[in-house]
Coordinates of C-alpha atoms and ligand atoms in Angstrom, one line a residue:
Chain A
X295 CA -39.6 -18.9 45.6
X296 CA -38.2 -17.0 49.0
X297 CA -40.7 -16.5 51.8
X298 CA -41.9 -12.8 52.2
X299 CA -40.7 -12.6 55.3
X300 CA -37.1 -12.7 54.2
X301 CA -37.5 -11.1 50.7
X302 CA -38.3 -7.8 53.5
X303 CA -35.5 -8.6 55.6
X304 CA -32.6 -9.2 52.9
X305 CA -34.5 -5.6 51.4
X306 CA -34.2 -3.5 54.7
X307 CA -30.6 -5.6 55.1
X308 CA -29.9 -4.3 51.8
X309 CA -31.3 -0.5 52.0
X310 CA -29.2 -0.4 55.3
X311 CA -26.2 -1.7 53.7
X312 CA -27.0 0.4 50.5
X313 CA -27.1 3.8 52.7
X314 CA -23.5 2.8 54.6
X315 CA -22.0 2.5 50.6
X316 CA -24.2 5.9 49.9
X317 CA -22.8 8.2 52.6
X318 CA -18.9 6.5 52.0
X319 CA -19.8 7.6 48.1
X320 CA -20.8 10.8 49.4
X321 CA -17.5 11.7 50.7
X322 CA -15.8 10.2 47.2
X323 CA -17.9 12.3 44.8
X324 CA -17.7 15.6 47.3
X325 CA -13.7 15.4 47.4
X326 CA -13.6 14.1 43.5
X327 CA -15.7 16.8 42.3
X328 CA -13.2 19.5 44.5
X329 CA -9.9 18.4 43.7
X330 CA -10.4 15.6 40.8
X331 CA -8.5 13.1 43.3
X332 CA -10.0 9.7 44.2
X333 CA -9.4 8.8 47.4
X334 CA -9.1 5.2 47.5
X335 CA -8.4 5.5 51.2
X336 CA -11.9 7.0 51.8
X337 CA -12.9 3.9 53.5
X338 CA -10.6 4.1 56.3
X339 CA -12.0 6.8 57.4
X340 CA -15.1 4.7 57.9
X341 CA -12.6 2.2 60.0
X342 CA -11.0 5.3 61.8
X343 CA -14.4 6.4 62.7
X344 CA -15.6 3.2 64.0
X345 CA -12.4 2.6 66.0
X346 CA -12.1 6.2 67.3
X347 CA -15.8 6.1 68.6
X348 CA -15.6 3.1 70.6
X349 CA -11.9 4.9 71.9
X350 CA -14.3 7.8 73.3
X351 CA -17.3 5.6 74.3
X352 CA -14.7 3.3 76.2
X353 CA -13.3 6.7 77.7
X354 CA -16.8 8.1 78.8
X355 CA -17.8 5.0 80.3
X356 CA -20.2 4.0 77.7
X357 CA -22.3 6.7 76.3
X358 CA -22.9 6.9 72.4
X359 CA -23.7 10.2 71.5
X360 CA -20.9 12.1 72.9
X361 CA -18.6 9.6 71.7
X362 CA -20.1 9.3 67.9
X363 CA -20.1 13.4 67.6
X364 CA -16.3 13.5 69.2
X365 CA -15.8 10.5 67.2
X366 CA -16.7 11.7 63.5
X367 CA -15.4 15.0 64.7
X368 CA -11.9 13.8 65.0
X369 CA -11.8 11.6 62.1
X370 CA -12.7 15.3 60.5
X371 CA -9.9 16.9 61.5
X372 CA -7.8 14.1 60.6
X373 CA -9.4 14.6 56.9
X374 CA -8.5 18.1 57.0
X375 CA -5.0 18.0 58.1
X376 CA -4.6 14.9 55.1
X377 CA -5.3 17.2 52.9
X378 CA -4.1 21.0 54.1
X379 CA -0.5 19.0 55.1
X380 CA 0.1 16.7 52.2
X381 CA -2.6 16.3 49.1
X382 CA -2.0 20.0 48.4
X383 CA 1.4 19.4 48.4
X384 CA 1.0 16.8 45.6
X385 CA -1.9 18.3 43.7
X386 CA -0.7 18.6 40.2
X387 CA 1.8 15.5 40.2
X388 CA 0.3 12.7 38.1
X389 CA -2.8 11.0 38.7
X390 CA -0.9 7.8 38.8
X391 CA 1.4 9.0 42.0
X392 CA -1.4 10.6 43.4
X393 CA -3.5 7.3 42.9
X394 CA -0.8 4.9 44.7
X395 CA -0.7 7.7 47.5
X396 CA -4.4 7.6 48.4
X397 CA -3.9 3.6 48.3
X398 CA -0.9 3.8 50.4
X399 CA -2.9 5.8 52.4
X400 CA -5.0 2.6 53.1
X401 CA -2.4 0.3 54.3
X402 CA -1.3 2.7 56.4
X403 CA -4.0 3.6 58.3
X404 CA -4.9 -0.1 58.8
X405 CA -1.7 -0.6 60.0
X406 CA -1.6 2.0 62.6
X407 CA -5.4 1.0 63.8
X408 CA -4.3 -2.1 63.7
X409 CA -1.1 -0.5 66.7
X410 CA -3.6 1.6 68.2
X411 CA -6.3 -1.4 68.6
X412 CA -5.1 -4.6 68.1
X413 CA -6.4 -6.7 65.4
X414 CA -9.0 -8.4 67.0
X415 CA -12.7 -8.0 66.0
X416 CA -14.6 -5.5 68.0
X417 CA -17.6 -4.5 68.8
X418 CA -19.4 -0.8 70.2
X419 CA -22.5 -0.5 72.4
X420 CA -24.8 1.7 70.3
X421 CA -28.1 2.4 71.6
X422 CA -29.7 1.2 68.6
X423 CA -31.0 -2.4 69.8
X424 CA -34.1 -4.9 69.4
X425 CA -36.3 -4.1 66.4
X426 CA -39.0 -1.6 65.2
X427 CA -42.6 -2.9 64.2
X428 CA -43.3 -2.3 60.7
X429 CA -47.3 -3.1 61.0
X430 CA -48.0 -7.1 60.4
X431 CA -45.3 -9.6 61.2
X432 CA -42.5 -7.4 60.0
X433 CA -40.3 -5.7 61.9
X434 CA -36.7 -4.0 61.2
X435 CA -33.7 -3.8 63.3
X436 CA -32.8 -1.0 65.0
X437 CA -29.2 -0.4 64.1
X438 CA -30.3 -1.2 60.7
X439 CA -32.9 2.1 60.9
X440 CA -30.7 4.1 62.4
X441 CA -28.5 3.4 59.2
X442 CA -31.3 4.6 57.1
X443 CA -32.4 7.6 59.1
X444 CA -28.9 9.4 59.2
X445 CA -28.4 8.4 55.4
X446 CA -31.5 10.5 54.9
X447 CA -30.9 13.0 58.0
X448 CA -27.3 14.2 56.7
X449 CA -28.3 14.4 52.9
X450 CA -30.5 16.6 53.7
X451 CA -28.4 18.7 55.6
X452 CA -25.9 18.5 52.8
X453 CA -28.6 19.3 50.5
X454 CA -29.2 22.6 52.6
X455 CA -25.4 23.1 53.2
X456 CA -24.4 23.0 49.4
X457 CA -27.5 25.1 48.3
X458 CA -28.4 27.6 51.2
X459 CA -25.3 28.7 53.0
X460 CA -22.3 31.1 51.2
X461 CA -19.5 27.9 52.0
X462 CA -21.7 25.8 50.4
X463 CA -22.1 27.6 47.0
X464 CA -18.8 28.9 47.3
X465 CA -17.9 25.1 47.4
X466 CA -19.5 24.8 44.1
X467 CA -18.4 27.8 42.6
X468 CA -15.1 26.5 42.8
X469 CA -15.6 23.0 42.1
X470 CA -17.2 24.0 38.7
X471 CA -14.2 27.0 37.7
X472 CA -11.3 26.9 40.3
X473 CA -9.4 29.8 38.8
X474 CA -12.6 32.1 38.7
X475 CA -13.1 31.1 42.6
X476 CA -9.4 32.1 43.1
X477 CA -10.3 35.7 41.6
X478 CA -13.3 36.0 43.1
X479 CA -11.2 35.8 46.5
X480 CA -12.7 32.5 47.7
X481 CA -10.4 30.8 49.5
X482 CA -10.2 27.4 47.5
X483 CA -7.5 25.6 49.6
X484 CA -9.4 26.0 52.7
X485 CA -12.7 25.2 51.4
X486 CA -11.3 22.1 49.4
X487 CA -9.6 20.8 53.1
X488 CA -13.3 21.5 54.6
X489 CA -14.3 18.9 51.5
X490 CA -12.1 16.8 52.6
X491 CA -13.4 17.3 56.3
X492 CA -16.9 16.4 55.3
X493 CA -16.0 13.8 53.6
X494 CA -14.5 11.9 56.4
X495 CA -16.9 12.9 58.8
X496 CA -19.8 11.5 57.2
X497 CA -17.9 8.3 57.0
X498 CA -16.7 8.1 60.5
X499 CA -20.4 8.3 61.1
X500 CA -21.0 5.4 58.5
X501 CA -18.4 3.8 60.3
X502 CA -19.5 3.9 63.7
X503 CA -23.9 3.4 62.7
X504 CA -22.9 0.2 61.0
X505 CA -20.6 -0.9 63.5
X506 CA -23.5 -3.3 65.2
X507 CA -23.8 -4.6 61.9
X508 CA -20.5 -5.5 60.8
X509 CA -18.3 -5.4 64.2
X510 CA -14.8 -3.2 64.1
X511 CA -12.0 -4.4 62.9
X512 CA -9.3 -3.1 60.9
X513 CA -10.3 -4.0 57.8
X514 CA -13.7 -3.0 57.1
X515 CA -12.7 0.0 55.3
X516 CA -12.4 -2.2 52.4
X517 CA -16.1 -2.2 51.6
X518 CA -15.3 1.9 50.7
X519 CA -14.5 -0.1 47.4
X520 CA -18.1 -1.2 47.1
X521 CA -18.8 2.2 47.9
X522 CA -16.8 3.3 45.3
X523 CA -18.5 0.4 42.7
X524 CA -21.9 2.2 43.6
X525 CA -20.7 5.5 43.2
X526 CA -19.7 4.5 39.4
X527 CA -23.2 2.9 38.9
X528 CA -24.7 5.9 39.5
X529 CA -22.4 7.9 37.4
X530 CA -19.3 9.2 39.0
X531 CA -19.7 12.8 39.7
X532 CA -22.7 13.3 40.3
X533 CA -24.1 13.0 44.1
X534 CA -27.4 11.8 43.5
X535 CA -26.3 9.1 41.3
X536 CA -23.8 8.4 43.3
X537 CA -26.6 7.3 46.1
X538 CA -28.5 5.6 43.9
X539 CA -26.0 3.6 42.4
X540 CA -25.3 2.6 46.0
X541 CA -28.4 1.9 47.6
X542 CA -28.9 -0.1 44.0
X543 CA -25.3 -2.6 44.9
X544 CA -26.6 -2.7 48.3
X545 CA -30.1 -3.9 47.8
X546 CA -29.1 -6.5 45.0
X547 CA -26.2 -8.0 47.4
X548 CA -28.0 -9.3 50.5
X549 CA -30.2 -11.3 47.5
X550 CA -27.3 -12.0 45.4
X551 CA -25.6 -13.9 48.8
X552 CA -28.6 -15.5 49.0
X553 CA -29.0 -17.0 46.1
X554 CA -25.3 -17.2 45.2
X555 CA -23.5 -18.3 48.1
X556 CA -20.4 -19.2 46.5
X557 CA -19.7 -15.8 45.0
X558 CA -20.7 -14.0 48.0
X559 CA -19.9 -10.3 48.3
X560 CA -18.9 -10.0 44.5
X561 CA -22.2 -8.6 43.3
X562 CA -21.8 -5.0 43.2
X563 CA -18.9 -5.5 40.9
X564 CA -20.7 -7.8 38.5
X565 CA -23.6 -5.3 39.0
X566 CA -20.8 -2.2 38.2
X567 CA -19.0 -4.0 35.3
X568 CA -23.0 -4.5 33.8
X569 CA -23.5 -0.9 34.1
X570 CA -20.1 0.0 32.7
X571 CA -21.0 -2.4 29.2
X572 CA -24.6 -1.1 29.2
X573 CA -24.5 2.4 30.1
X574 CA -21.1 3.6 30.5
X575 CA -21.7 6.9 31.9
X576 CA -23.8 5.4 34.8
X577 CA -27.2 5.4 35.6
X578 CA -27.2 9.4 36.5
X579 CA -25.6 10.6 32.7
X580 CA -23.9 14.1 34.1
X581 CA -25.2 15.7 30.8
X582 CA -25.2 19.4 32.1
X583 CA -26.2 19.8 35.7
X584 CA -23.1 19.7 37.5
X585 CA -24.7 20.3 41.0
X586 CA -23.0 19.3 44.1
Chain B
X220 CA 4.7 61.4 46.0
X221 CA 1.8 59.0 46.4
X222 CA 1.7 55.6 44.5
X223 CA -0.1 54.5 41.6
X224 CA -2.7 52.4 42.4
X225 CA -1.4 49.6 40.5
X226 CA 1.9 49.4 39.1
X227 CA 3.8 46.6 37.4
X228 CA 7.7 47.1 37.0
X229 CA 9.9 45.2 34.9
X230 CA 7.7 41.9 35.4
X231 CA 8.9 38.8 33.5
X232 CA 6.9 35.7 33.4
X233 CA 7.5 32.1 31.8
X234 CA 5.7 28.8 30.7
X235 CA 8.3 26.8 31.6
X236 CA 11.5 27.8 30.1
X237 CA 9.4 30.1 27.5
X238 CA 9.4 34.0 28.6
X239 CA 5.9 35.1 27.9
X240 CA 6.3 38.4 28.8
X241 CA 10.2 40.5 29.2
X242 CA 9.9 43.3 31.2
X243 CA 6.7 45.1 31.1
X244 CA 6.0 47.6 33.3
X245 CA 2.8 49.6 33.7
X246 CA 1.0 52.1 35.6
X247 CA -2.5 52.4 36.8
X248 CA -3.8 55.8 38.8
X249 CA -6.9 55.9 40.6
X250 CA -9.8 56.4 38.7
X251 CA -8.3 56.0 35.6
X252 CA -9.4 53.4 32.3
X253 CA -6.1 52.4 31.0
X254 CA -5.7 50.1 28.5
X255 CA -3.4 47.7 26.6
X256 CA -3.7 46.9 23.2
X257 CA -1.7 43.8 21.4
X258 CA -2.5 40.8 18.9
X259 CA -2.9 37.2 19.8
X260 CA -0.1 35.9 21.4
X261 CA 1.2 39.1 22.6
X262 CA 0.6 38.4 26.7
X263 CA -1.9 40.3 27.7
X264 CA -3.5 37.7 29.7
X265 CA -0.2 36.6 31.0
X266 CA 0.1 40.0 32.3
X267 CA -3.2 40.4 33.9
X268 CA -2.6 36.8 35.6
X269 CA 0.9 38.0 36.9
X270 CA -1.2 40.9 38.4
X271 CA -3.1 39.1 40.1
X272 CA -1.3 36.1 40.9
X273 CA -2.4 33.4 39.1
X274 CA 1.4 32.9 37.5
X275 CA 4.4 34.2 39.4
X276 CA 6.6 36.3 38.0
X277 CA 10.2 35.4 37.9
X278 CA 11.4 38.7 37.9
X279 CA 9.5 42.2 38.8
X280 CA 7.7 43.8 41.0
X281 CA 3.7 44.3 40.7
X282 CA 2.7 46.9 43.6
X283 CA -1.1 48.1 45.1
X284 CA -0.8 51.1 46.6
X285 CA 2.9 51.1 46.8
X286 CA 2.6 47.6 48.6
X287 CA 4.0 44.6 47.2
X288 CA 1.5 42.0 45.7
X289 CA 3.1 40.1 43.7
X290 CA 3.3 35.9 44.0
X291 CA 0.4 35.6 46.4
X292 CA -2.1 33.6 45.7
X293 CA -5.2 34.7 43.4
X294 CA -7.6 34.6 46.2
X295 CA -5.6 36.9 48.6
X296 CA -4.9 39.6 46.2
X297 CA -8.8 39.2 45.2
X298 CA -8.9 40.6 48.9
X299 CA -6.6 43.5 48.6
X300 CA -9.0 44.7 45.7
X301 CA -8.6 43.5 42.6
X302 CA -11.1 41.8 40.6
X303 CA -10.1 39.9 37.8
X304 CA -12.6 39.3 34.7
X305 CA -10.5 36.8 33.0
X306 CA -10.7 36.0 29.3
X307 CA -13.7 34.1 28.3
X308 CA -16.1 35.0 30.9
X309 CA -15.7 31.8 33.3
X310 CA -18.8 32.1 35.1
X311 CA -20.0 29.5 37.5
X312 CA -21.7 27.3 34.8
X313 CA -24.0 26.1 37.3
X314 CA -25.0 28.6 39.6
X315 CA -27.6 31.0 39.2
X316 CA -27.4 34.3 37.8
X317 CA -27.8 35.8 41.6
X318 CA -25.6 33.4 42.9
X319 CA -22.8 33.7 40.5
X320 CA -23.2 38.0 41.7
X321 CA -22.7 37.4 45.0
X322 CA -19.9 34.7 44.8
X323 CA -18.2 38.1 43.3
X324 CA -19.2 39.5 46.8
X325 CA -17.7 36.1 48.8
X326 CA -15.2 38.4 51.1
X327 CA -17.6 41.3 51.8
X328 CA -19.9 41.0 55.1
X329 CA -22.5 44.1 54.9
X330 CA -25.2 42.0 53.4
X331 CA -27.3 44.7 52.7
X332 CA -24.6 46.8 50.6
X333 CA -24.5 43.7 48.9
X334 CA -28.1 43.7 48.4
X335 CA -28.2 47.3 46.8
X336 CA -24.9 46.6 44.3
X337 CA -26.7 43.6 42.9
X338 CA -29.5 46.2 42.5
X339 CA -26.7 48.5 40.9
X340 CA -25.7 45.7 38.5
X341 CA -29.0 44.9 37.4
X342 CA -29.7 48.4 36.7
X343 CA -26.6 48.7 33.8
X344 CA -27.4 44.8 32.8
X345 CA -31.1 44.8 32.8
X346 CA -31.2 41.5 31.1
X347 CA -29.3 40.1 34.0
X348 CA -32.3 41.1 36.2
X349 CA -34.8 39.3 34.3
X350 CA -32.2 35.9 34.2
X351 CA -31.5 36.1 37.9
X352 CA -32.6 32.6 38.8
X353 CA -31.5 30.7 35.6
X354 CA -27.8 29.0 35.8
X355 CA -25.6 30.9 34.5
X356 CA -24.6 28.0 31.6
X357 CA -27.6 29.0 29.8
X358 CA -27.0 32.5 29.1
X359 CA -25.5 33.5 25.7
X360 CA -22.0 34.7 25.7
X361 CA -22.8 38.3 25.9
X362 CA -25.0 37.5 29.1
X363 CA -22.1 36.1 30.6
X364 CA -20.1 38.8 29.7
X365 CA -22.4 41.0 31.9
X366 CA -22.0 38.8 34.4
X367 CA -18.5 38.5 34.5
X368 CA -18.6 41.9 34.7
X369 CA -21.3 42.6 37.3
X370 CA -19.5 39.2 39.0
X371 CA -16.0 41.6 39.4
X372 CA -18.1 44.7 40.3
X373 CA -19.7 42.9 42.8
X374 CA -16.2 43.1 44.9
X375 CA -16.3 46.8 44.8
X376 CA -13.0 46.5 44.3
X377 CA -10.3 49.3 44.1
X378 CA -9.5 48.0 40.6
X379 CA -11.0 45.8 37.8
X380 CA -9.3 43.7 35.2
X381 CA -11.0 43.1 32.2
X382 CA -9.5 40.5 29.7
X383 CA -10.9 41.0 26.1
X384 CA -14.4 41.9 27.0
X385 CA -15.5 42.2 23.3
X386 CA -14.4 38.6 22.7
X387 CA -16.9 36.7 20.1
X388 CA -19.6 39.2 20.8
X389 CA -21.7 41.6 18.0
X390 CA -20.7 44.9 17.3
X391 CA -23.7 46.1 18.4
X392 CA -23.0 44.1 21.7
X393 CA -19.6 45.4 22.5
X394 CA -20.8 49.3 21.8
X395 CA -23.0 48.5 24.8
X396 CA -20.9 46.6 27.1
X397 CA -18.3 49.3 26.7
X398 CA -20.7 52.0 27.2
X399 CA -21.4 50.4 30.1
X400 CA -17.9 50.0 30.9
X401 CA -17.5 53.8 30.8
X402 CA -20.2 54.5 32.8
X403 CA -19.0 51.9 35.7
X404 CA -15.9 54.3 35.4
X405 CA -17.3 57.5 35.6
X406 CA -20.2 56.8 38.0
X407 CA -18.9 54.5 40.3
X408 CA -15.8 55.8 40.5
X409 CA -14.4 52.3 39.8
X410 CA -10.8 52.0 38.3
X411 CA -9.7 49.9 35.7
X412 CA -7.7 48.3 33.5
X413 CA -8.5 46.9 30.1
X414 CA -7.0 44.1 27.7
X415 CA -8.2 44.3 24.2
X416 CA -7.5 43.8 20.8
X417 CA -10.6 45.8 19.4
X418 CA -8.4 49.1 19.6
X419 CA -11.0 51.2 18.1
X420 CA -13.5 50.7 20.7
X421 CA -10.8 50.4 23.8
X422 CA -9.3 53.5 22.9
X423 CA -12.2 55.5 22.7
X424 CA -13.2 54.7 26.4
X425 CA -9.7 54.6 28.2
X426 CA -7.6 57.7 29.0
X427 CA -4.4 56.2 28.3
X428 CA -3.0 52.8 26.6
X429 CA 0.0 50.6 26.4
X430 CA 1.0 48.2 23.3
X431 CA 2.0 44.9 23.7
X432 CA 4.1 42.8 20.8
X433 CA 6.1 39.4 21.7
X434 CA 6.2 39.8 25.5
X435 CA 6.6 43.5 25.6
X436 CA 5.8 46.9 25.6
X437 CA 6.2 49.0 22.2
X438 CA 4.0 51.6 22.5
X439 CA 2.3 54.0 25.6
X440 CA 0.6 57.2 25.5
X441 CA -3.0 59.2 25.9
X442 CA -5.7 57.3 23.9
X443 CA -6.1 60.0 21.9
X444 CA -2.7 60.5 20.6
X445 CA -2.4 56.2 20.1
X446 CA -5.9 56.7 18.0
X447 CA -3.8 59.0 16.1
X448 CA -0.9 57.2 15.6
X449 CA 0.1 55.7 12.0
X450 CA 0.7 52.6 13.4
X451 CA -2.4 51.9 15.8
X452 CA -4.4 52.6 12.3
X453 CA -2.2 50.5 10.4
X454 CA -2.5 47.5 12.5
X455 CA -5.6 47.4 14.5
X456 CA -8.0 49.6 12.9
X457 CA -7.3 48.1 9.8
X458 CA -6.8 51.1 7.7
X459 CA -4.7 49.1 5.6
X460 CA -2.9 45.6 4.8
X461 CA -5.7 43.4 6.9
X462 CA -3.8 40.2 7.6
X463 CA -4.2 37.5 10.1
X464 CA -3.9 39.2 13.9
X465 CA -1.1 38.1 15.1
X466 CA 0.8 37.4 11.9
X467 CA 0.7 41.5 11.4
X468 CA 4.3 43.3 12.1
X469 CA 5.1 46.5 12.8
X470 CA 6.7 48.4 10.3
X471 CA 8.4 50.9 11.8
X472 CA 10.4 49.8 14.6
X473 CA 12.8 52.6 15.0
X474 CA 9.8 55.1 15.8
X475 CA 9.1 53.2 19.3
X476 CA 11.5 55.2 21.2
Ligands
ATP673 N1 -0.1 27.5 29.4 C1 0.7 28.0 28.9 N2 2.1 27.0 28.6 C2 2.7 27.4 27.3 N3 2.3 28.9 26.7 C3 1.4 29.6 27.2 C4 0.4 29.4 27.9 N4 -0.3 30.3 28.0 C5 -0.1 31.0 27.0 N5 1.3 31.0 26.1 C6 2.3 31.4 25.4 O1 2.4 32.5 26.0 C7 1.9 33.9 25.0 C8 1.2 35.2 25.3 O2 0.0 34.5 25.7 P1 -1.2 34.9 25.6 O3 -2.4 34.0 26.7 O4 -0.9 36.0 27.2 O5 -1.8 35.8 25.2 P2 -2.6 37.0 24.8 O6 -2.5 38.8 24.5 O7 -3.7 37.0 25.8 O8 -3.4 36.6 23.6 P3 -5.2 36.5 23.0 O9 -4.9 37.9 22.5 O10 -5.0 35.6 22.1 O11 -5.9 36.5 24.0 C9 1.5 33.3 23.8 O12 3.1 33.2 22.7 C10 1.4 31.9 24.2 O13 1.8 31.0 23.1
MG674 MG1 -5.6 36.7 26.2

């Protein structure tokens, strides 16, 4: 048996990891619901976010928060432009070509990042040092806690945005019936681009917050594929489901890696396979409620 | 001379290589209810979709108050003042009734006036008030039709397009909905272009009508005249020769000018 201390440590690590997957999956699902495009390059927004925040932080003499906000917004603009300038034009093409295109974006972003910031591993100074005591002998690393808190905050914010604001409700409307939304005078194209921006911003935030854990290099965005697996586990198309699925694979992962180091990093896909076999519609079946 | 509220001139619309409407013209004046009759596949929905930009026309012009609006995005057309209530209601299924209504008013910023208009819709369709917190997907077909009309009204459009509001409803409900359509026209001054297969009820509420067949206009005139016309009686009012709609053929072709 594992000592309790290790169990807590692994669980917290996994929870934080799952939250990071969840943040990326949110973007996947939002974009999918708005456009039926699965953006395989979504993890790259996270990678670009981490690099961009690092670049701003260096420019600002190490101050994290302004760099964080500005970096996330920059990636939001990138997401917006990718939809408005590229995706919008190819909508209606076969889903295979759209799939390949988003995969190609991934390669392009990784090369761009390598050209701009180099291929070495960099690290970002964040204010999240040390540990926070949990009571007793347990403690949680501050950087992990920051990810968990940020995820909760972002989820609450998004929930309020989508359920309370005119923009948010219009985005739901457009994802439920695009033509009817057009008929109501809702600027569907602009809202879809804003959805891309929101997805990109959340992924960028995840990248910066995860930087103390993963460090920063051009390959960290590949973690987006695990987030995709998590979203599938939860039932693709459901946001609560995607979050749940990501938390699940996130928590399982460190235990699996600890107990079966030979197949490190593979457990998310095993969980996904199991879920697809046993419950193909995902954990949260999307029967009726297609609420964003 | 002032321009009509809506005018379509020689409009041709294609689905790929297939011409679905062939040089159709029509006029709606301010304050009118105008109806377009036609069997299944005549091109009525295509006509409305072309008017609001959901489909592009290959030829011809669509004019709102004399200004060209053809081949623009439908959200832009909606902002110019045309609200399209599509065939099959197309409400937002997972939004509540009141959220659906508010989406109709998406481009209005006079919050108080919108709230008043929501009340107006509830006054016309009291059942919607009871259901206001419910998701639209849970409404019956008739209730969804009321919601779709109310949602269109909330845009406070210059012109409301209604695509087969009687579709799938019981005769009693059809009567009720058409009574309210008449009232919206009289009491709110709403101009309406109505597309229907139910000629009887549509001609009774409208002032003028057009008849479409296989993508072209074959007849037009005052609704009273159309109601009395032999062709209409035969093919739309079921006085003679019952058959599957859409299979019926106009007999006396030469009488259509
Ligand atoms: N998406 C489409 N692709 C190809 N052809 C279409 C499409 N939609 C309609 N058509 C064709 O265009 C013609 C007109 O269709 P439209 O839907 O406008 O008819 P309608 O008068 O509204 O019929 P209904 O009363 O059944 O609603 C029909 O022959 C139909 O088969
Ligand atoms: Mg139709």
